[in-house]
Structures are given as C-alpha cells and as structure tokens.
PDB file of C-alpha atoms in Angstrom:
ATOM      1  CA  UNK A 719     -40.476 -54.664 -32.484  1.00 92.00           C
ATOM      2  CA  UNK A 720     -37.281 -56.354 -32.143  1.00 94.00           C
ATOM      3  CA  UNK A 721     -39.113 -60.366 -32.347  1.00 94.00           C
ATOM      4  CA  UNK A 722     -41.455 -58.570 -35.538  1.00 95.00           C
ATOM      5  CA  UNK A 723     -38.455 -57.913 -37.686  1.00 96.00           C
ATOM      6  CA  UNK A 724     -36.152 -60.820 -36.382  1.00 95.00           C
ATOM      7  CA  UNK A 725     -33.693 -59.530 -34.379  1.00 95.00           C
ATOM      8  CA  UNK A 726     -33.491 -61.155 -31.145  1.00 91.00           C
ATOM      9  CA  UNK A 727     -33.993 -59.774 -28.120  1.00 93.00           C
ATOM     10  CA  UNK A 728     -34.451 -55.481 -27.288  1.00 95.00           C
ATOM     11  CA  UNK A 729     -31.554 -54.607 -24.422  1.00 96.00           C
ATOM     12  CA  UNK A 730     -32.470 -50.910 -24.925  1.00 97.00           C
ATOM     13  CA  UNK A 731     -34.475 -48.372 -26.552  1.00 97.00           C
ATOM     14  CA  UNK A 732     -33.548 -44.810 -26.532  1.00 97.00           C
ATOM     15  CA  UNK A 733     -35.091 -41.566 -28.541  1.00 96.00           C
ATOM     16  CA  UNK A 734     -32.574 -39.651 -30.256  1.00 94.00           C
ATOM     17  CA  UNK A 735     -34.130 -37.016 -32.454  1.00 91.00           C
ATOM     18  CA  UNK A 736     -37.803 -35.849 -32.963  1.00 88.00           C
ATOM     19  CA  UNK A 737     -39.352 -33.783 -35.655  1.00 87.00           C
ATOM     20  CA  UNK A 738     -42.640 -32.602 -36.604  1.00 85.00           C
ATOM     21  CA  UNK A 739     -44.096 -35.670 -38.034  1.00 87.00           C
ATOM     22  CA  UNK A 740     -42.239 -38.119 -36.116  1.00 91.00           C
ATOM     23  CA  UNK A 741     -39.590 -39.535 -33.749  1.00 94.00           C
ATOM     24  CA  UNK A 742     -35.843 -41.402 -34.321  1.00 95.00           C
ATOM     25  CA  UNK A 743     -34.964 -44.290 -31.480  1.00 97.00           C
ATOM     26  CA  UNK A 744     -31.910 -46.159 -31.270  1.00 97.00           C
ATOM     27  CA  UNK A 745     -32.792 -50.132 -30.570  1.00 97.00           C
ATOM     28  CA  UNK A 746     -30.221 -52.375 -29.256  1.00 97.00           C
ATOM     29  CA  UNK A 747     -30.485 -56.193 -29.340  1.00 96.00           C
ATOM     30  CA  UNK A 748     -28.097 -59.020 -29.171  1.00 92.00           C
ATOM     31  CA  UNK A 749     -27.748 -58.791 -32.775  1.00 93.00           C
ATOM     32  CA  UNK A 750     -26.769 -55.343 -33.190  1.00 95.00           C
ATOM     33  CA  UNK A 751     -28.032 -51.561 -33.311  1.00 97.00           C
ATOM     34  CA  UNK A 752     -30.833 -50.209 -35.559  1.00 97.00           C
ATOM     35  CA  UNK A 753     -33.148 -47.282 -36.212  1.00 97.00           C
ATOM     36  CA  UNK A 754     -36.387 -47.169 -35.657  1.00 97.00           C
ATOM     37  CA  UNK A 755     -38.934 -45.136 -36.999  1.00 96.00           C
ATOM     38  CA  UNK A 756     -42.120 -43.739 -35.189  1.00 95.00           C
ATOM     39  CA  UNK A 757     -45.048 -42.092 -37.149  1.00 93.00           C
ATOM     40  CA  UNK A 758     -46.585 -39.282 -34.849  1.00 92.00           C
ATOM     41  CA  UNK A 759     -49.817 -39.136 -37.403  1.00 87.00           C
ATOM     42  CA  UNK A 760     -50.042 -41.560 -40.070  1.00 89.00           C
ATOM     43  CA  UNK A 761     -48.379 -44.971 -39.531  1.00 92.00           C
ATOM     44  CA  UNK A 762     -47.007 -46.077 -43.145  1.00 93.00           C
ATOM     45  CA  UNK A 763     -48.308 -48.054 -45.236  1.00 94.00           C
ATOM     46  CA  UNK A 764     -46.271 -50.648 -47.082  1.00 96.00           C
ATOM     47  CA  UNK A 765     -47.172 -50.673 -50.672  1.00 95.00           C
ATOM     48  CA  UNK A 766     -46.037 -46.914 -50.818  1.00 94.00           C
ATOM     49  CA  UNK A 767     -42.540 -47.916 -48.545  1.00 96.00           C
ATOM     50  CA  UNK A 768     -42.291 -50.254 -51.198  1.00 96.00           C
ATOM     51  CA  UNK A 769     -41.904 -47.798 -54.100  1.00 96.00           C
ATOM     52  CA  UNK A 770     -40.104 -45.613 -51.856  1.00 96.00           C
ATOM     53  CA  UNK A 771     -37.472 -48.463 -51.645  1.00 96.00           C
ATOM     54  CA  UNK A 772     -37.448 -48.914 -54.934  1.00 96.00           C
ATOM     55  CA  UNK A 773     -37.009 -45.457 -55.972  1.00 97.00           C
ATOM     56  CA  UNK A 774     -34.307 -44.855 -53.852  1.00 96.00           C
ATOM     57  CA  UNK A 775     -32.715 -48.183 -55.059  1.00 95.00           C
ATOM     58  CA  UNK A 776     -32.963 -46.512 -58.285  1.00 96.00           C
ATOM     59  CA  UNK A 777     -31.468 -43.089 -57.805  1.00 97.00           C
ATOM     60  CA  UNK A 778     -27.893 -44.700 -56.150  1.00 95.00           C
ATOM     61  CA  UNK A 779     -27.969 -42.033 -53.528  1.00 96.00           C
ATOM     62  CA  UNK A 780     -26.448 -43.186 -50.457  1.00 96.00           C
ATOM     63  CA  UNK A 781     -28.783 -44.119 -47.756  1.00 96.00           C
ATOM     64  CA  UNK A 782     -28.986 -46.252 -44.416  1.00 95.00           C
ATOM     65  CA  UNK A 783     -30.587 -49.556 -45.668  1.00 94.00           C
ATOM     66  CA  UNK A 784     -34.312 -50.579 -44.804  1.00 96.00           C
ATOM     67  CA  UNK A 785     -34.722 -53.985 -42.734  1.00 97.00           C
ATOM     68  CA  UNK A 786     -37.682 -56.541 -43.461  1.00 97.00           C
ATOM     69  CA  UNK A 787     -39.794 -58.638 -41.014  1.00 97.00           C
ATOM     70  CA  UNK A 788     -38.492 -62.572 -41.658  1.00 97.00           C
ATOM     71  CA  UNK A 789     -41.871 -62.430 -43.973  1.00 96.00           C
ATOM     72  CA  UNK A 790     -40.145 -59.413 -46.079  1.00 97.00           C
ATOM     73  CA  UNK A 791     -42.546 -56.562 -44.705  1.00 97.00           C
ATOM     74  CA  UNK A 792     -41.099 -53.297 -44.309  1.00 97.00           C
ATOM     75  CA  UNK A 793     -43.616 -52.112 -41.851  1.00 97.00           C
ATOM     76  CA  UNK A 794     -44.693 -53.828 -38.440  1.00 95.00           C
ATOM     77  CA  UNK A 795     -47.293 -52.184 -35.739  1.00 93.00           C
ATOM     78  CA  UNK A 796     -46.590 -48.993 -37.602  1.00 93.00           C
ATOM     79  CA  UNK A 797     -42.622 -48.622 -37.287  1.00 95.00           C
ATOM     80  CA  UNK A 798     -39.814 -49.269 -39.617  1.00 96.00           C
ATOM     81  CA  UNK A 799     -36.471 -50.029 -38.805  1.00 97.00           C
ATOM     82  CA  UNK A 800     -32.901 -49.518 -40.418  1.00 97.00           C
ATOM     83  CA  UNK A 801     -29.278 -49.807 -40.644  1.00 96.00           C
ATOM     84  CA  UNK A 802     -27.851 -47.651 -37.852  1.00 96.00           C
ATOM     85  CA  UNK A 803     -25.460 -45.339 -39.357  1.00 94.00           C
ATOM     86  CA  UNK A 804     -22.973 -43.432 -36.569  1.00 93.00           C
ATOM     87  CA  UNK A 805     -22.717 -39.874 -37.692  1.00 93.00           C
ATOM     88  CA  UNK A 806     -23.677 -36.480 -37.248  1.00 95.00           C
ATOM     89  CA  UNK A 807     -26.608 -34.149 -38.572  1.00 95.00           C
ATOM     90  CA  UNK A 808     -24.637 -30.701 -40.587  1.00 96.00           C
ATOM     91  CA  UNK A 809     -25.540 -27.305 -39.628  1.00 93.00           C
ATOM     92  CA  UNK A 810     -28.001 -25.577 -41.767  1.00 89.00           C
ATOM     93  CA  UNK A 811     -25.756 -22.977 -43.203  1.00 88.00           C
ATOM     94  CA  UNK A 812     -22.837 -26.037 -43.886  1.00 95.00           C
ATOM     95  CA  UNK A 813     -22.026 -25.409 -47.401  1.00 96.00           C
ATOM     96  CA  UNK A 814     -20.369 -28.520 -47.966  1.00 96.00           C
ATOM     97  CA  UNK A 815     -23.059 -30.457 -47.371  1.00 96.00           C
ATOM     98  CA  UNK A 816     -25.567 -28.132 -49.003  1.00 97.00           C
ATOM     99  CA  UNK A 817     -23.103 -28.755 -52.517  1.00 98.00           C
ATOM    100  CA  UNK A 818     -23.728 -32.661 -51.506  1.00 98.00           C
ATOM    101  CA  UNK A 819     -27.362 -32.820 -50.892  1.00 98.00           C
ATOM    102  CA  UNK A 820     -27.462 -30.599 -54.419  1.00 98.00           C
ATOM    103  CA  UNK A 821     -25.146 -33.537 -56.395  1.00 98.00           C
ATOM    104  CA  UNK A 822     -27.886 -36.352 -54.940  1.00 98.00           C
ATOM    105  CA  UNK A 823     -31.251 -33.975 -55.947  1.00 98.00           C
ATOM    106  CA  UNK A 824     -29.309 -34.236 -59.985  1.00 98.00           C
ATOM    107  CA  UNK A 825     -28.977 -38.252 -59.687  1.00 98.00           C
ATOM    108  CA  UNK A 826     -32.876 -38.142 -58.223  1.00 98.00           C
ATOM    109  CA  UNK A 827     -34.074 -36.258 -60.625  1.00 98.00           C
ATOM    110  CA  UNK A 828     -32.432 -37.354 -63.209  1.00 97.00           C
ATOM    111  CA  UNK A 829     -33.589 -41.202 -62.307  1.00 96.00           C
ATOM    112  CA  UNK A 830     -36.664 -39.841 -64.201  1.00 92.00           C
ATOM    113  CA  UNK A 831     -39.190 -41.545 -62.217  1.00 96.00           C
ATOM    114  CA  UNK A 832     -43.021 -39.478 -62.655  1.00 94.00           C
ATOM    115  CA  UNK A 833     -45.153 -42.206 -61.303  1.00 90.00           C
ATOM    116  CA  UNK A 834     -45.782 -40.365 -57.602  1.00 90.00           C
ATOM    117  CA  UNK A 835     -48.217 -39.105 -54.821  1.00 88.00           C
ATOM    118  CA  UNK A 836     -48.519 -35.520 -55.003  1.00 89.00           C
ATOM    119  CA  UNK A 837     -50.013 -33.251 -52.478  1.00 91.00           C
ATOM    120  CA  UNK A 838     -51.499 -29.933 -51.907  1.00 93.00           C
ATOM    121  CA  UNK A 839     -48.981 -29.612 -49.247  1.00 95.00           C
ATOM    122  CA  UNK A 840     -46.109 -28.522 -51.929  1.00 96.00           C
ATOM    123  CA  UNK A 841     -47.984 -26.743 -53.940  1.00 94.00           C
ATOM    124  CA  UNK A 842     -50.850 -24.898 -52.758  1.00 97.00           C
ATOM    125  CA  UNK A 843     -51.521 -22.410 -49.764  1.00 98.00           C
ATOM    126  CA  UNK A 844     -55.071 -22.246 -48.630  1.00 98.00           C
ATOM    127  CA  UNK A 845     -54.981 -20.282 -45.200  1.00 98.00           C
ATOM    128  CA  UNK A 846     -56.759 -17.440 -43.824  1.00 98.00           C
ATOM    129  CA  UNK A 847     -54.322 -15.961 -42.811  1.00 98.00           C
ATOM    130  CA  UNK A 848     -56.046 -12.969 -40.843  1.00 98.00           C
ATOM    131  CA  UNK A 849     -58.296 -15.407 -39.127  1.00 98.00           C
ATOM    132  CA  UNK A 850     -55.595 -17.557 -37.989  1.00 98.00           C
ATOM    133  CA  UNK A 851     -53.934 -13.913 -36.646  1.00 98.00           C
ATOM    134  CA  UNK A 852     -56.697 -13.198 -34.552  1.00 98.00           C
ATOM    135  CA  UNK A 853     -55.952 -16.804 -32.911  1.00 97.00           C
ATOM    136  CA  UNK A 854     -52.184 -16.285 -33.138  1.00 97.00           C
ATOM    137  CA  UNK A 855     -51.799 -12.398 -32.370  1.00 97.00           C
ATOM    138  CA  UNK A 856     -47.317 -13.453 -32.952  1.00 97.00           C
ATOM    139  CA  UNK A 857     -48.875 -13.652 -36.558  1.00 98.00           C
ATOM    140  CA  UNK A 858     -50.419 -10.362 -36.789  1.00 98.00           C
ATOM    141  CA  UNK A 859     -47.592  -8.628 -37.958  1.00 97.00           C
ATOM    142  CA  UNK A 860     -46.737 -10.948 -40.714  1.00 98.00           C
ATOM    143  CA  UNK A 861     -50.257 -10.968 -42.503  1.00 98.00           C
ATOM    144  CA  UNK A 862     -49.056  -8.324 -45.664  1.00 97.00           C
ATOM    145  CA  UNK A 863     -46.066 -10.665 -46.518  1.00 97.00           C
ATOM    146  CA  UNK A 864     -48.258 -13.663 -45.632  1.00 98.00           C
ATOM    147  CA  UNK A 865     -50.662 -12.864 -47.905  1.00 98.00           C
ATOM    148  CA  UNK A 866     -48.182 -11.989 -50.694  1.00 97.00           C
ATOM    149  CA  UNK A 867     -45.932 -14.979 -50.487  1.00 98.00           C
ATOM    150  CA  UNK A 868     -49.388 -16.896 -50.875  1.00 98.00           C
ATOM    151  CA  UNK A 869     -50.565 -15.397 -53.735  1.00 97.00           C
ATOM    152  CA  UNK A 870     -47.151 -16.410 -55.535  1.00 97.00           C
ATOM    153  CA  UNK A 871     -47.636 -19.751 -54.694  1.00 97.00           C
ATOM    154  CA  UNK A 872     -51.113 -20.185 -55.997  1.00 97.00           C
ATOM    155  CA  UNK A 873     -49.983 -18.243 -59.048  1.00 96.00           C
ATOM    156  CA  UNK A 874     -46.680 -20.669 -59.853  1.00 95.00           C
ATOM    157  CA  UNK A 875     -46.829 -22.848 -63.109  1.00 91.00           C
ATOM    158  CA  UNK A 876     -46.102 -26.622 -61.908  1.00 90.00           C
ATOM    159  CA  UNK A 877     -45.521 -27.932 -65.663  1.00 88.00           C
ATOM    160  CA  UNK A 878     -43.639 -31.076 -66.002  1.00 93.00           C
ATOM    161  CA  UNK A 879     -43.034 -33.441 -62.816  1.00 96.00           C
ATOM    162  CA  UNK A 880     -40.713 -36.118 -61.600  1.00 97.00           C
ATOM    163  CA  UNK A 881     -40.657 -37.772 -58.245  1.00 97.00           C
ATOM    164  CA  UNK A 882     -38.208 -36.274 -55.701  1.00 98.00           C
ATOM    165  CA  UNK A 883     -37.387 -36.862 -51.938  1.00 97.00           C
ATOM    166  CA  UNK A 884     -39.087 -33.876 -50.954  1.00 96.00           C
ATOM    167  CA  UNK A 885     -37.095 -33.103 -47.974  1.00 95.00           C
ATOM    168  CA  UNK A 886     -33.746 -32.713 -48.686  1.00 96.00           C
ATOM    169  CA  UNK A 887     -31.933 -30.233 -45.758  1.00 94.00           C
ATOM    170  CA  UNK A 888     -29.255 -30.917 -44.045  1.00 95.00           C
ATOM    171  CA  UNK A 889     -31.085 -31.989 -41.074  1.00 93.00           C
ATOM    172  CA  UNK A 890     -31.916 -35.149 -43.204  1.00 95.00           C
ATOM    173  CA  UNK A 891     -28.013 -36.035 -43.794  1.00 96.00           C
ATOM    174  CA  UNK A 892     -25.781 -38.154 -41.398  1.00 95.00           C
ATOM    175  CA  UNK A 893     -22.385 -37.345 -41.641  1.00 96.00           C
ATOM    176  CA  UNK A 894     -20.419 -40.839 -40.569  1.00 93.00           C
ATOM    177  CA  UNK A 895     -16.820 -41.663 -40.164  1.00 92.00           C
ATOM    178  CA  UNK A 896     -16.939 -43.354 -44.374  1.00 93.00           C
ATOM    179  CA  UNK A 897     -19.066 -39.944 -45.921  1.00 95.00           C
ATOM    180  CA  UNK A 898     -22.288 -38.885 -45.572  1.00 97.00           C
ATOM    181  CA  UNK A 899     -25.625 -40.442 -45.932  1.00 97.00           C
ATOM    182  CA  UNK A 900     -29.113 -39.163 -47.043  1.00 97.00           C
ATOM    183  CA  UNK A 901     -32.567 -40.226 -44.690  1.00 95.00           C
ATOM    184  CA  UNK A 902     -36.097 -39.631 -44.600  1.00 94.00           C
ATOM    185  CA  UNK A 903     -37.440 -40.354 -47.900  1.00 95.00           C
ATOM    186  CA  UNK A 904     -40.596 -41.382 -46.526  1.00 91.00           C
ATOM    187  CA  UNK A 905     -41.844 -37.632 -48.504  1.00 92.00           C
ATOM    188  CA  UNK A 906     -40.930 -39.282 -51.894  1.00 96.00           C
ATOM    189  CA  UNK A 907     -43.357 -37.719 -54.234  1.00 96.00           C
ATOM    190  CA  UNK A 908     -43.507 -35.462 -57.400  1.00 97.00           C
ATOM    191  CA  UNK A 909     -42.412 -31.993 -57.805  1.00 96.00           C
ATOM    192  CA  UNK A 910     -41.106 -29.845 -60.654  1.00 96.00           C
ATOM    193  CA  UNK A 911     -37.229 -30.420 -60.183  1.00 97.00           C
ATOM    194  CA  UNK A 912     -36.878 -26.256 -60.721  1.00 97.00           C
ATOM    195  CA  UNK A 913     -39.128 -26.213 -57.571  1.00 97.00           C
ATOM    196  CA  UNK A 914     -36.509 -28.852 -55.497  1.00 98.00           C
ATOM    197  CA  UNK A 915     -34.023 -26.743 -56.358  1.00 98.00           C
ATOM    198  CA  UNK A 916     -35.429 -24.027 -54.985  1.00 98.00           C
ATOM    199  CA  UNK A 917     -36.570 -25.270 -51.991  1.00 97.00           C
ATOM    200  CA  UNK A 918     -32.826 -26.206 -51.087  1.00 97.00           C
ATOM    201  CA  UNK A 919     -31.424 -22.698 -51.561  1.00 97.00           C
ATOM    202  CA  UNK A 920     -35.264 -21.235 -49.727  1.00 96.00           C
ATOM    203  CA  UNK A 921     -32.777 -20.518 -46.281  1.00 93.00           C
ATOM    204  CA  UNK A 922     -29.941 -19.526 -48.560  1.00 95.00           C
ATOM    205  CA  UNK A 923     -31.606 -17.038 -50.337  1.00 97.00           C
ATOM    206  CA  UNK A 924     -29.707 -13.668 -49.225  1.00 96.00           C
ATOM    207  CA  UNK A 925     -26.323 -15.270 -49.769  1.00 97.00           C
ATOM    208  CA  UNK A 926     -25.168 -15.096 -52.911  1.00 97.00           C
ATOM    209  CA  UNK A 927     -22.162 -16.979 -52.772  1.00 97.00           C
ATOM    210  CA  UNK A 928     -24.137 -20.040 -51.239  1.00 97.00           C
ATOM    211  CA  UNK A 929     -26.708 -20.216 -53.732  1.00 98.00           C
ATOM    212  CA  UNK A 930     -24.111 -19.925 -56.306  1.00 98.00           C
ATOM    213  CA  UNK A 931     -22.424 -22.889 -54.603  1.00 98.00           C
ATOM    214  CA  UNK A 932     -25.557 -24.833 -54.613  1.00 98.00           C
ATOM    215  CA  UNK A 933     -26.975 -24.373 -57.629  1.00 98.00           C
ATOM    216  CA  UNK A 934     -23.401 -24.575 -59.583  1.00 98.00           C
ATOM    217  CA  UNK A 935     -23.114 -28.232 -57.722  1.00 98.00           C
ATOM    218  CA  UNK A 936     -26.550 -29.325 -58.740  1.00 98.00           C
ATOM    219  CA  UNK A 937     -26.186 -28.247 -62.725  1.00 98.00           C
ATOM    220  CA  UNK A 938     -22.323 -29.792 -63.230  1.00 98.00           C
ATOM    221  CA  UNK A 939     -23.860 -33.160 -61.284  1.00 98.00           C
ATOM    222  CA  UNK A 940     -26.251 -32.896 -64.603  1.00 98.00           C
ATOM    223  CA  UNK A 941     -29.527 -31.333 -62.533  1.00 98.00           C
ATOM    224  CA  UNK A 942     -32.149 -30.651 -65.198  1.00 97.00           C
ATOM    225  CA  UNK A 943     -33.786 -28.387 -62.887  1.00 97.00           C
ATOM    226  CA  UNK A 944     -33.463 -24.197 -63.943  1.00 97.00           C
ATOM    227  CA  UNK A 945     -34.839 -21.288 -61.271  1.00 97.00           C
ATOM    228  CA  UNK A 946     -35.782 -18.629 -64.176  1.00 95.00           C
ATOM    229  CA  UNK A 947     -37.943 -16.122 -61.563  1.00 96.00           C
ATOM    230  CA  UNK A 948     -39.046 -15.849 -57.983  1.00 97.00           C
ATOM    231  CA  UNK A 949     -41.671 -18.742 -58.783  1.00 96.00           C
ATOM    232  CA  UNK A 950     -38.648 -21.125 -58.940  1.00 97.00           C
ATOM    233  CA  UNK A 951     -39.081 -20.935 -55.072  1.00 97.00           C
ATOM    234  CA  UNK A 952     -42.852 -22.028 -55.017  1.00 97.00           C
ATOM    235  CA  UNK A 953     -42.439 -25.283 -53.379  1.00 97.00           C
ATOM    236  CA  UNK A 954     -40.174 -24.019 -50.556  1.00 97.00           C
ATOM    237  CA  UNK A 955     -42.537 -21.203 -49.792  1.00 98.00           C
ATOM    238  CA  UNK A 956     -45.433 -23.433 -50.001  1.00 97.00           C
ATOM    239  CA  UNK A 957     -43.885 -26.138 -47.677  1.00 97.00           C
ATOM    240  CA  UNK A 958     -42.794 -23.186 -45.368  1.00 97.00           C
ATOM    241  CA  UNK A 959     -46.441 -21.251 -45.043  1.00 98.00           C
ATOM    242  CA  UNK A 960     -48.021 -24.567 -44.691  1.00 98.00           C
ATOM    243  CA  UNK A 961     -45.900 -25.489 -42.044  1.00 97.00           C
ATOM    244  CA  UNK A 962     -46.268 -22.297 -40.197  1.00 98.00           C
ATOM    245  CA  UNK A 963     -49.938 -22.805 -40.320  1.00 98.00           C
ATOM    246  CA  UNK A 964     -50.079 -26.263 -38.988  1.00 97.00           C
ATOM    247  CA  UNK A 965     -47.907 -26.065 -36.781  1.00 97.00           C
ATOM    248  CA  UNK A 966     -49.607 -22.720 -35.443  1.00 98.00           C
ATOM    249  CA  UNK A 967     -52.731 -24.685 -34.864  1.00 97.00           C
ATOM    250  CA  UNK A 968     -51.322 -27.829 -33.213  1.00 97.00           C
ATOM    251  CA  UNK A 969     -49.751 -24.818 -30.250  1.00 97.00           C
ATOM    252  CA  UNK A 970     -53.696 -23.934 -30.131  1.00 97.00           C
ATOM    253  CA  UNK A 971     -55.001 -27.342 -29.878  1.00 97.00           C
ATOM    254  CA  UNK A 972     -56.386 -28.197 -26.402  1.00 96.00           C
ATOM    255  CA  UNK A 973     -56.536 -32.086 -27.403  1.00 95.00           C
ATOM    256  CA  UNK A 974     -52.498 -32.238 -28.848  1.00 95.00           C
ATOM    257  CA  UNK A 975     -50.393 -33.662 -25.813  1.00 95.00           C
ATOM    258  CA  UNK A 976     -48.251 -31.260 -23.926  1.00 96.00           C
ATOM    259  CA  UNK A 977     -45.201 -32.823 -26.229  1.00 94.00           C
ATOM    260  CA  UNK A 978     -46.690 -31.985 -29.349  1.00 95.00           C
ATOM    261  CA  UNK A 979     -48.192 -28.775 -28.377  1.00 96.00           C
ATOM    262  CA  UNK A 980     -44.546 -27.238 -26.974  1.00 96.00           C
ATOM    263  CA  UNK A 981     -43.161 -28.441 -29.596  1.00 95.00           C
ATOM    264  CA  UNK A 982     -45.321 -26.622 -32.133  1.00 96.00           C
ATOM    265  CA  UNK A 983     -45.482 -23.517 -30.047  1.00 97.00           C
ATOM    266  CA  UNK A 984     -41.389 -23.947 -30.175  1.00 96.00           C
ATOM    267  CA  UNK A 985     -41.603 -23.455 -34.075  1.00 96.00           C
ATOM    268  CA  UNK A 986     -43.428 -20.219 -35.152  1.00 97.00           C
ATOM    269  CA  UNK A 987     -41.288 -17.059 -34.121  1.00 97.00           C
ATOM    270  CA  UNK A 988     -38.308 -19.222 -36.413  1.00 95.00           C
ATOM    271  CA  UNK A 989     -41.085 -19.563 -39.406  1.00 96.00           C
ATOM    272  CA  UNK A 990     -41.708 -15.944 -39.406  1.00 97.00           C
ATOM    273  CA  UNK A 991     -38.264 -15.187 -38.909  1.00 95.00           C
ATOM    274  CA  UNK A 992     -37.282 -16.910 -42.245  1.00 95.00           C
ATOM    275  CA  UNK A 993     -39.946 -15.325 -44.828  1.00 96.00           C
ATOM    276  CA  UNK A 994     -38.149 -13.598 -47.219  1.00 96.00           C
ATOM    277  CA  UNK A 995     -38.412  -9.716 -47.409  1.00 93.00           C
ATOM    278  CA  UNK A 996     -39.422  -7.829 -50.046  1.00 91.00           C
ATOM    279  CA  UNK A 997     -37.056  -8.318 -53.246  1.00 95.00           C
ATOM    280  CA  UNK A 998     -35.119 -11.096 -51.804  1.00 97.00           C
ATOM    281  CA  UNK A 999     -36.824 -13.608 -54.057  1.00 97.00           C
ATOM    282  CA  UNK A1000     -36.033 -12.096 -57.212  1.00 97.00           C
ATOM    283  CA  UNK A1001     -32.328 -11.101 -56.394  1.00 97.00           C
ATOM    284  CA  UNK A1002     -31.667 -14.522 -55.411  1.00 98.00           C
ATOM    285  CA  UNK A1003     -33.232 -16.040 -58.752  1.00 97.00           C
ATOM    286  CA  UNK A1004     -30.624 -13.837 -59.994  1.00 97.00           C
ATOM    287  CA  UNK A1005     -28.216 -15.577 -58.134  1.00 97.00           C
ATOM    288  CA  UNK A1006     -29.411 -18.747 -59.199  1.00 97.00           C
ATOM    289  CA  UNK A1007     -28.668 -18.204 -62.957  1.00 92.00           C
ATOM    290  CA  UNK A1008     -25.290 -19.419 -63.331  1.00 78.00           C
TER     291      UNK A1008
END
C-alpha cells in the first residue's frame, strides 16, 4: 500500500478503530503517518470517491485530506489512505460537538448538491420482524414497537433531496490539538435535509435541552432543514431498524468470521435499548421547533 500511493517504505501498520462496515489503521513510512482505510464488504470504487471528493471540496467542512496514487487514483487494492489527523473521537452525549457537527450538516446542505446515490437503506424498512424473533428470541420483546417504528418509516414523505454525508455522529469527528475535523464521508448520498437533522438529534431525543442546542445551532448556521412531526425522524429510525436487522443476522451467520460475528452479536441489546418509547417522537419534534 505504501509503494501504490508513493510513500516510501511501510515501518508499521497498526488497527486503531473498527466499525461495522470497516476498519481504521495507522501506516507509518519514512515519509510520514497516514490513514488507511479497509472496506469489510464492498471495496470502493473510484468514480464515486471522486464525487465524494468533490462534494466535500465543495461544502468547506473541515476534513483530513484524501492522498492519490503518483497516477492520481484515490483507490488502490481496495484501500484509501489520508492525512493522519492526531485527535480524539467525542462522547455521544458531547454537546459541543453535537452544536458542531449541526453548523457543518447547514454548510452541506446548503452546498445544494442533488446529483446522489440513494438507497433503500435510509429510507425504507422491509423486515419481518417476527420471523427474525423466532431466530433472535433477544428480539421477541421488541416486535410491537418494531413493527410500529416501521410502519412510520414506510409511511414518511421524502419530498425534495440534496446530497448529505449520511453519517454524521460524533463517532465520525476527530477532535485535534487546532479544532475538530469531520471523517467518513464515504455514505455521501441524498436525503431530505429535515431527515439529517433528525437523524442527529435520533439519540438525543428525550433531552430537551440538547435537541434545542442542536437544532438552534443547525438553523442560525442557515440549515434549511425543519422537523415539523415525528416523521422528521424517518431516516434515523430507518438507519437504526436496518442496522439492528443486519447486524442481527451477521451474529446468526455460520459463514461470518468469529470477528465479524462477535462483533455483531456485541451490537443488538444497545439497538433495542435506543428505540424510542411511546410518545418520545412527537415530544421531541416539539422540541425541535425552535
């Protein structure tokens, strides 16, 4: 990796952070210290990295720089490497950086790009969610609210679309010694920028004051994006129930490696944990109409 994108030679190679889609490593060469991205499932591609760049070019949000092969590709065997950035990840509930990652979803939405993948992912559930309870009996309890919180999804408006990072939590900010830094946009794509904003405040939602916070940062940074009713939350609940139910499969799969399978498994009791109760979603739309 280090001779693809020109950097002399590797001294070490360490991982640092893993998610569900992928792995961080830290490379060292004689030339310095980068980032490299691994793809767990679907290696990227580089005409899409290459909008991706662009867009983020476009929006001004600060982010650790992409490298380039000598030949200018941004992908080689599959990985892609950046600027290494020294800094640490905020906790979830860190309003500070909540109020931050709300100022950057304004200046990305408001870079008014709609030319974007989409996916059902974001804005569709289609589980069984019974059948997937008689797998996954930590599920069975769950079903009813399940069920419900699908139903809202599937029943949301998506109306007019512009192309967003699609992951913005804190867990995607680095916070280094000159400010903090925004990663991962490899899940640029289009959303309704209502349905962003929602799905920043969707572990917020039973603190007033936060979302409050949150959504008063994102509409004086000149967000266009308004949460009128519990649908305003579509995309987070979609990217949450979709999330439980792949990653409640991958814990069943018998051909996943033992890394991927724990990992999974580690995931579920915190999904069901977070679905919002009964009434929550309306009283924080509430909230959110400042």
């Amino acid at each position: 990796m280090a001779g693809a994108f020109g950097l002399g030679e590797a001294t070490a190679f360490t991982r640092v952070a893993r998610g569900a889609m992928g792995a961080v490593w830290r490379l060292e060469t004689h030339t310095g210290v980068f980032a490299a991205k691994e793809a767990f499932w679907r290696p990227p591609e580089e005409e899409p990295v290459r909008m991706e760049v662009a867009f983020r070019a476009a929006c001004g949000v600060r982010s650790p720089d992409p490298l380039t092969t000598p030949s200018g590709l941004y992908v080689a065997d599959g990985w892609r490497l950046y600027e290494w950035v020294d800094g640490v990840v905020p906790p979830r509930d860190d309003l500070d950086a909540m109020a931050w990652l709300a100022e950057q979803m304004a200046a990305i939405h408001n870079a008014g790009w709609t030319d974007g993948p989409t996916h059902d992912f974001y804005h569709r559930v289609d589980v069984d969610w019974p059948a997937l309870a008689a797998r996954a009996p930590e599920v069975t309890a769950s079903v009813p609210r399940l069920i419900e919180l699908t139903d809202l999804v599937n029943s949301a408006s998506l109306g007019e679309r512009v192309l967003c990072h699609r992951d913005l939590t804190p867990s995607n900010m680095l916070i280094g010694a000159d400010g903090p830094y925004l990663v991962d946009w490899d899940n640029v794509g289009t959303l309704p920028p209502a349905q962003e904003l929602g799905f920043l405040l969707i572990n917020q939602l039973t603190d007033e004051h936060a979302v409050r916070r949150i959504v008063s940062a994102y509409s004086k940074a000149g967000g266009p994006g308004r949460i009128t009713g519990p649908d305003g939350f579509a995309t987070g609940l979609a990217i949450m129930l979709n999330y439980l139910d792949v990653q409640t499969n991958d814990a069943l799969d018998p051909d996943l490696a033992d890394e991927h399978r724990a990992f999974a498994a580690s995931q579920i009791a915190g999904q069901l944990a977070s679905l919002p109760a009964p009434g929550v979603l309306e009283r924080a739309a509430q909230f959110a109409r400042v």
